[in-house]
Amino acid sequence: MARPLRRLDLPLNLCRADRFLLASAAVTAGSAAAFGPSALSLGIPLGAWALLLTDGVFRPDSSILYPTLVRGRTDRRQVALTFDDGPDPEVTPAVLDILAEHQARATFFVIGRYLEKHRAVAERLLREGHELGNHSWHHSHFQNFYSAAGHGVEIDRCGELIKSMTNSQLEPWYRPPVGLKSPAMARAAHKRNLNVAAWSIHSRDTFARDPHKVANGVVGRIRPGDIVLLHDGHERDQRHRPLILQALPLILKGLRERGFESVTVSEVSGETLPATPTPNAARLAADDARS
Ligand SMILES: [Zn+2]
C-alpha cells in the first residue's frame, strides 16, 4: 500500500508547519502588493491564517501543521482501539485481561515516566501482541508551549525507552499530549520522521459516568479503519480511570456483533513504520538546540 503520510522532500526540507507559515506570509505580502496595504488587504489573509493556525493547533485530527493519521484507509472491518495515559498498575492489567478474553489487540500510548515505573505491565502487553505508542515523557498540559528542543526531549526520552523494550530501531507512533500540535512540535516530529496518530472517535470515557453510554457512542458510530480514543491511565499520579473496565467489554461485544475486529494502529493504518536508523538522542537534542 502507498504511504499516504509521507512528507514531501522539498529541497529545503521544511516541515509542513514552516511551509504553511511561509505560504501565509507570501499570500499576505502578495495581497498588500496587489491591492495596497489596507485593513482589508492585510486583514483578510491574516484572518484566514489565524483561523487555519488555530485549527492546526487545537483540532487533534488536523493535518495543517503535521501529517496526522486519523483513521486507517481500509475497507476491512478492522478498527484500532487506543488507550492513552497508562500504563496504570491497577487498570491496565484488567484491560489486558478483557482484551485477551475477546482476542482483541490494541495500541497503548504510554506516558514515559509511567512506563519506567510499570515496565512489567508493558512487557506483558507486548507479549500479548499489543503495540506501544509514544505519548511523551511527562504529559505536561503545557507541552504545546515548548520549543522544538523541548518537544524533542519529551519525544526521545519516551521513544528510546519503548525501543529498548521492543528491541526495535523503529520510531513508535507518536500522539502528543491532549492531541495538541504547534509549529515547534511539527519541527521536532519532522526531524525524527515520526508518524503521528490522532483518532476518529473520542469515546468520552474521561468525563462520562455511564459505561453503556460510552460503549454505545463508540459502537454506534464505528466504521472500517476507525481509531478509537480510550484511556487506561490518568495523567495525574495516583489517579485511575476504572470506568473503562465496564465500558470495554460492552465495546468489544458490540464490535464483534457488527463483525469488527480490533487491531493495532500500525495494522489499521497500512503504514509500514519508517525504517530509519535509531535516532541518536544526544545528536538530535544538539540539533534542536541549534535550530
Ligand atoms: Zn493523554
Short mmCIF file of C-alpha atoms and ligand atoms in Angstrom, two decimals:
data_model
loop_
_atom_site.label_atom_id
_atom_site.label_comp_id
_atom_site.label_asym_id
_atom_site.label_seq_id
_atom_site.Cartn_x
_atom_site.Cartn_y
_atom_site.Cartn_z
CA MET A 1 0.00 0.00 0.00
CA ALA A 2 1.16 3.52 -0.71
CA ARG A 3 2.46 5.57 2.17
CA PRO A 4 -0.04 8.42 2.27
CA LEU A 5 1.56 10.12 5.26
CA ARG A 6 4.98 10.52 3.82
CA ARG A 7 6.10 14.11 3.76
CA LEU A 8 7.26 15.81 0.59
CA ASP A 9 11.02 16.08 0.46
CA LEU A 10 11.48 19.65 -0.72
CA PRO A 11 15.00 20.96 -1.23
CA LEU A 12 14.86 23.00 1.98
CA ASN A 13 13.35 20.06 3.83
CA LEU A 14 10.96 22.34 5.67
CA CYS A 15 8.30 20.76 7.80
CA ARG A 16 4.68 21.23 6.83
CA ALA A 17 4.15 23.87 9.56
CA ASP A 18 7.00 26.02 8.23
CA ARG A 19 5.76 25.71 4.65
CA PHE A 20 2.33 26.79 5.89
CA LEU A 21 3.82 29.80 7.72
CA LEU A 22 5.90 30.78 4.65
CA ALA A 23 2.92 30.44 2.31
CA SER A 24 0.78 32.56 4.66
CA ALA A 25 3.44 35.31 4.73
CA ALA A 26 3.73 35.18 0.93
CA VAL A 27 -0.05 35.47 0.44
CA THR A 28 -0.26 38.40 2.88
CA ALA A 29 2.66 40.19 1.19
CA GLY A 30 1.17 39.48 -2.26
CA SER A 31 -2.20 40.81 -1.20
CA ALA A 32 -0.64 44.03 0.17
CA ALA A 33 1.43 44.45 -3.02
CA ALA A 34 -1.55 43.87 -5.34
CA PHE A 35 -4.17 45.95 -3.52
CA GLY A 36 -2.02 48.32 -1.48
CA PRO A 37 -1.64 47.96 2.28
CA SER A 38 -5.06 48.36 3.87
CA ALA A 39 -7.15 46.85 6.63
CA LEU A 40 -8.84 44.60 4.05
CA SER A 41 -5.79 43.54 2.00
CA LEU A 42 -3.87 42.62 5.17
CA GLY A 43 -6.79 41.66 7.39
CA ILE A 44 -8.34 39.02 5.14
CA PRO A 45 -5.18 36.89 4.62
CA LEU A 46 -4.08 37.38 8.25
CA GLY A 47 -7.55 36.40 9.48
CA ALA A 48 -7.53 33.27 7.30
CA TRP A 49 -4.03 32.46 8.55
CA ALA A 50 -5.11 32.82 12.19
CA LEU A 51 -8.15 30.56 11.62
CA LEU A 52 -6.09 27.87 9.92
CA LEU A 53 -3.38 28.02 12.57
CA THR A 54 -5.96 27.72 15.33
CA ASP A 55 -7.43 24.69 13.57
CA GLY A 56 -3.96 23.15 13.20
CA VAL A 57 -3.16 23.62 16.88
CA PHE A 58 -6.43 22.73 18.57
CA ARG A 59 -8.12 20.14 16.33
CA PRO A 60 -6.33 16.86 17.06
CA ASP A 61 -7.19 15.39 13.64
CA SER A 62 -5.93 18.42 11.70
CA SER A 63 -3.01 17.82 9.35
CA ILE A 64 -2.33 21.51 8.65
CA LEU A 65 0.82 21.58 10.79
CA TYR A 66 1.88 17.92 10.53
CA PRO A 67 0.51 14.87 8.68
CA THR A 68 -1.70 13.10 11.19
CA LEU A 69 -3.31 9.70 10.90
CA VAL A 70 -6.95 9.94 11.91
CA ARG A 71 -8.35 6.67 10.52
CA GLY A 72 -6.95 3.74 8.58
CA ARG A 73 -7.61 3.56 4.87
CA THR A 74 -9.13 0.12 4.83
CA ASP A 75 -12.35 -1.49 3.71
CA ARG A 76 -11.78 -4.41 6.06
CA ARG A 77 -13.88 -4.45 9.18
CA GLN A 78 -10.91 -3.57 11.34
CA VAL A 79 -10.60 -0.77 13.87
CA ALA A 80 -7.86 0.28 16.28
CA LEU A 81 -8.68 0.74 19.95
CA THR A 82 -6.11 3.04 21.55
CA PHE A 83 -5.52 3.52 25.28
CA ASP A 84 -3.83 6.69 26.50
CA ASP A 85 -2.04 7.84 29.65
CA GLY A 86 -1.01 4.46 31.13
CA PRO A 87 0.40 2.09 31.94
CA ASP A 88 -1.57 2.03 35.16
CA PRO A 89 -0.70 -0.69 37.69
CA GLU A 90 -4.38 -1.35 38.51
CA VAL A 91 -6.35 -0.62 35.35
CA THR A 92 -4.02 -1.72 32.54
CA PRO A 93 -3.70 -5.40 33.65
CA ALA A 94 -7.50 -5.62 33.87
CA VAL A 95 -7.79 -4.05 30.39
CA LEU A 96 -5.34 -6.67 29.11
CA ASP A 97 -7.46 -9.46 30.65
CA ILE A 98 -10.57 -8.16 28.85
CA LEU A 99 -8.74 -7.78 25.53
CA ALA A 100 -7.38 -11.34 25.83
CA GLU A 101 -10.85 -12.68 26.58
CA HIS A 102 -12.11 -11.08 23.34
CA GLN A 103 -8.97 -11.89 21.32
CA ALA A 104 -8.58 -8.20 20.57
CA ARG A 105 -5.39 -6.24 20.10
CA ALA A 106 -4.80 -2.56 20.78
CA THR A 107 -2.26 0.25 20.89
CA PHE A 108 -1.27 1.82 24.21
CA PHE A 109 0.01 5.40 24.02
CA VAL A 110 2.03 5.41 27.21
CA ILE A 111 3.44 8.23 29.31
CA GLY A 112 7.18 7.55 29.58
CA ARG A 113 7.52 8.19 33.33
CA TYR A 114 4.77 5.62 34.00
CA LEU A 115 6.28 3.16 31.55
CA GLU A 116 9.53 3.35 33.50
CA LYS A 117 7.66 2.66 36.78
CA HIS A 118 5.43 -0.13 35.48
CA ARG A 119 7.64 -1.93 32.99
CA ALA A 120 6.25 -5.36 33.88
CA VAL A 121 2.76 -4.28 32.79
CA ALA A 122 4.12 -3.06 29.47
CA GLU A 123 6.17 -6.21 28.97
CA ARG A 124 3.01 -8.29 29.39
CA LEU A 125 1.22 -6.00 26.93
CA LEU A 126 3.94 -6.58 24.32
CA ARG A 127 3.99 -10.35 24.92
CA GLU A 128 0.24 -10.42 24.24
CA GLY A 129 0.61 -8.80 20.80
CA HIS A 130 -0.33 -5.21 21.61
CA GLU A 131 1.55 -2.14 20.47
CA LEU A 132 3.28 0.60 22.45
CA GLY A 133 2.95 4.18 21.25
CA ASN A 134 4.76 7.29 22.49
CA HIS A 135 2.67 9.82 24.44
CA SER A 136 5.64 11.93 25.70
CA TRP A 137 7.61 11.52 28.92
CA HIS A 138 5.74 13.84 31.31
CA HIS A 139 2.41 14.52 29.56
CA SER A 140 2.53 18.15 30.59
CA HIS A 141 -0.54 20.16 29.62
CA PHE A 142 1.89 22.97 28.82
CA GLN A 143 3.98 20.91 26.40
CA ASN A 144 2.45 22.68 23.42
CA PHE A 145 4.24 25.86 24.51
CA TYR A 146 7.63 24.10 24.43
CA SER A 147 10.36 24.82 21.87
CA ALA A 148 11.26 22.18 19.28
CA ALA A 149 14.11 21.15 21.59
CA GLY A 150 11.68 20.75 24.50
CA HIS A 151 9.33 18.59 22.42
CA GLY A 152 12.37 16.60 21.29
CA VAL A 153 13.37 15.75 24.86
CA GLU A 154 9.82 14.57 25.66
CA ILE A 155 9.59 12.52 22.48
CA ASP A 156 13.06 10.97 22.66
CA ARG A 157 13.01 10.01 26.33
CA CYS A 158 9.78 8.02 25.98
CA GLY A 159 10.62 6.78 22.46
CA GLU A 160 14.04 5.45 23.47
CA LEU A 161 12.54 3.54 26.41
CA ILE A 162 9.90 1.98 24.15
CA LYS A 163 12.54 1.00 21.57
CA SER A 164 14.70 -0.56 24.25
CA MET A 165 11.72 -2.67 25.34
CA THR A 166 10.68 -3.69 21.84
CA ASN A 167 14.26 -4.23 20.62
CA SER A 168 13.29 -2.16 17.62
CA GLN A 169 15.02 0.53 15.62
CA LEU A 170 11.69 1.96 14.53
CA GLU A 171 10.18 5.09 15.98
CA PRO A 172 6.86 4.21 17.61
CA TRP A 173 3.69 6.08 16.70
CA TYR A 174 3.51 9.41 18.48
CA ARG A 175 0.42 11.03 19.96
CA PRO A 176 1.11 14.45 21.51
CA PRO A 177 -0.39 15.17 24.95
CA VAL A 178 -4.04 16.28 24.67
CA GLY A 179 -3.67 15.86 20.89
CA LEU A 180 -2.34 19.42 20.55
CA LYS A 181 0.19 20.41 17.90
CA SER A 182 2.30 23.51 17.32
CA PRO A 183 4.87 24.58 14.71
CA ALA A 184 7.61 23.65 17.23
CA MET A 185 6.09 20.19 17.75
CA ALA A 186 5.88 19.77 13.97
CA ARG A 187 9.59 20.65 13.60
CA ALA A 188 10.57 18.10 16.25
CA ALA A 189 8.38 15.40 14.69
CA HIS A 190 9.63 16.20 11.17
CA LYS A 191 13.26 15.91 12.25
CA ARG A 192 12.57 12.44 13.60
CA ASN A 193 10.29 11.45 10.70
CA LEU A 194 7.63 10.49 13.25
CA ASN A 195 4.29 9.01 12.39
CA VAL A 196 1.67 10.91 14.37
CA ALA A 197 -1.73 9.41 15.17
CA ALA A 198 -4.89 11.10 16.44
CA TRP A 199 -8.30 9.42 16.48
CA SER A 200 -11.57 9.41 14.55
CA ILE A 201 -13.78 8.54 17.55
CA HIS A 202 -13.37 10.04 21.02
CA SER A 203 -15.09 7.68 23.46
CA ARG A 204 -15.66 10.49 26.03
CA ASP A 205 -14.56 7.97 28.66
CA THR A 206 -12.75 10.66 30.63
CA PHE A 207 -15.89 12.51 31.63
CA ALA A 208 -18.82 10.11 31.06
CA ARG A 209 -20.28 8.31 34.06
CA ASP A 210 -22.31 5.64 32.28
CA PRO A 211 -20.28 2.85 30.63
CA HIS A 212 -23.26 1.95 28.40
CA LYS A 213 -23.29 5.49 27.01
CA VAL A 214 -19.55 5.29 26.27
CA ALA A 215 -19.92 1.91 24.55
CA ASN A 216 -22.98 2.95 22.54
CA GLY A 217 -21.23 6.14 21.48
CA VAL A 218 -18.33 4.13 20.08
CA VAL A 219 -20.15 1.15 18.60
CA GLY A 220 -22.96 3.25 17.11
CA ARG A 221 -20.51 5.30 15.04
CA ILE A 222 -17.97 2.62 14.15
CA ARG A 223 -16.73 2.34 10.56
CA PRO A 224 -13.84 0.40 8.99
CA GLY A 225 -10.49 1.96 9.82
CA ASP A 226 -11.68 3.95 12.83
CA ILE A 227 -9.19 4.79 15.55
CA VAL A 228 -10.91 4.99 18.93
CA LEU A 229 -9.57 7.06 21.83
CA LEU A 230 -9.89 5.40 25.23
CA HIS A 231 -7.93 5.81 28.47
CA ASP A 232 -6.41 3.19 30.76
CA GLY A 233 -4.43 5.76 32.75
CA HIS A 234 -4.57 9.24 34.17
CA GLU A 235 -2.02 11.97 33.57
CA ARG A 236 -2.08 12.75 37.30
CA ASP A 237 -0.22 10.45 39.66
CA GLN A 238 -2.27 8.01 41.73
CA ARG A 239 -5.48 8.71 39.80
CA HIS A 240 -7.19 5.85 37.95
CA ARG A 241 -9.80 5.52 35.24
CA PRO A 242 -11.84 2.45 36.24
CA LEU A 243 -14.86 3.26 34.02
CA ILE A 244 -13.07 1.68 31.07
CA LEU A 245 -13.31 -1.71 32.77
CA GLN A 246 -17.11 -1.62 32.48
CA ALA A 247 -17.21 0.02 29.06
CA LEU A 248 -14.58 -2.10 27.30
CA PRO A 249 -16.42 -5.46 27.39
CA LEU A 250 -19.53 -3.71 26.01
CA ILE A 251 -17.49 -2.09 23.23
CA LEU A 252 -15.81 -5.36 22.27
CA LYS A 253 -19.13 -7.25 22.32
CA GLY A 254 -20.71 -4.56 20.12
CA LEU A 255 -17.80 -4.64 17.69
CA ARG A 256 -17.97 -8.42 17.40
CA GLU A 257 -21.73 -8.32 16.75
CA ARG A 258 -21.04 -5.93 13.86
CA GLY A 259 -18.25 -8.14 12.51
CA PHE A 260 -15.36 -5.83 13.51
CA GLU A 261 -12.04 -6.88 14.95
CA SER A 262 -9.69 -4.65 16.93
CA VAL A 263 -6.08 -4.47 15.76
CA THR A 264 -3.15 -2.13 16.36
CA VAL A 265 -2.75 1.36 14.87
CA SER A 266 0.11 0.06 12.69
CA GLU A 267 -2.12 -2.64 11.27
CA VAL A 268 -5.15 -0.47 10.65
CA SER A 269 -3.02 2.28 9.08
CA GLY A 270 -1.49 0.00 6.48
CA GLU A 271 1.60 2.05 7.20
CA THR A 272 5.00 0.44 7.35
CA LEU A 273 6.80 2.41 10.01
CA PRO A 274 9.86 4.18 8.60
CA ALA A 275 12.96 2.02 8.80
CA THR A 276 15.17 4.88 9.88
CA PRO A 277 18.26 4.21 11.95
CA THR A 278 17.79 4.67 15.67
CA PRO A 279 17.97 8.41 16.21
CA ASN A 280 20.84 9.45 18.35
CA ALA A 281 19.03 11.34 21.09
CA ALA A 282 22.07 13.43 22.03
CA ARG A 283 22.67 14.48 18.40
CA LEU A 284 19.01 15.37 17.90
CA ALA A 285 18.97 17.41 21.10
CA ALA A 286 22.08 19.30 19.92
CA ASP A 287 20.44 19.91 16.51
CA ASP A 288 17.30 21.16 18.24
CA ALA A 289 19.28 23.48 20.45
CA ARG A 290 20.91 25.00 17.37
CA SER A 291 17.64 25.44 15.47
ZN ZN B 1 -3.06 11.86 27.21
#
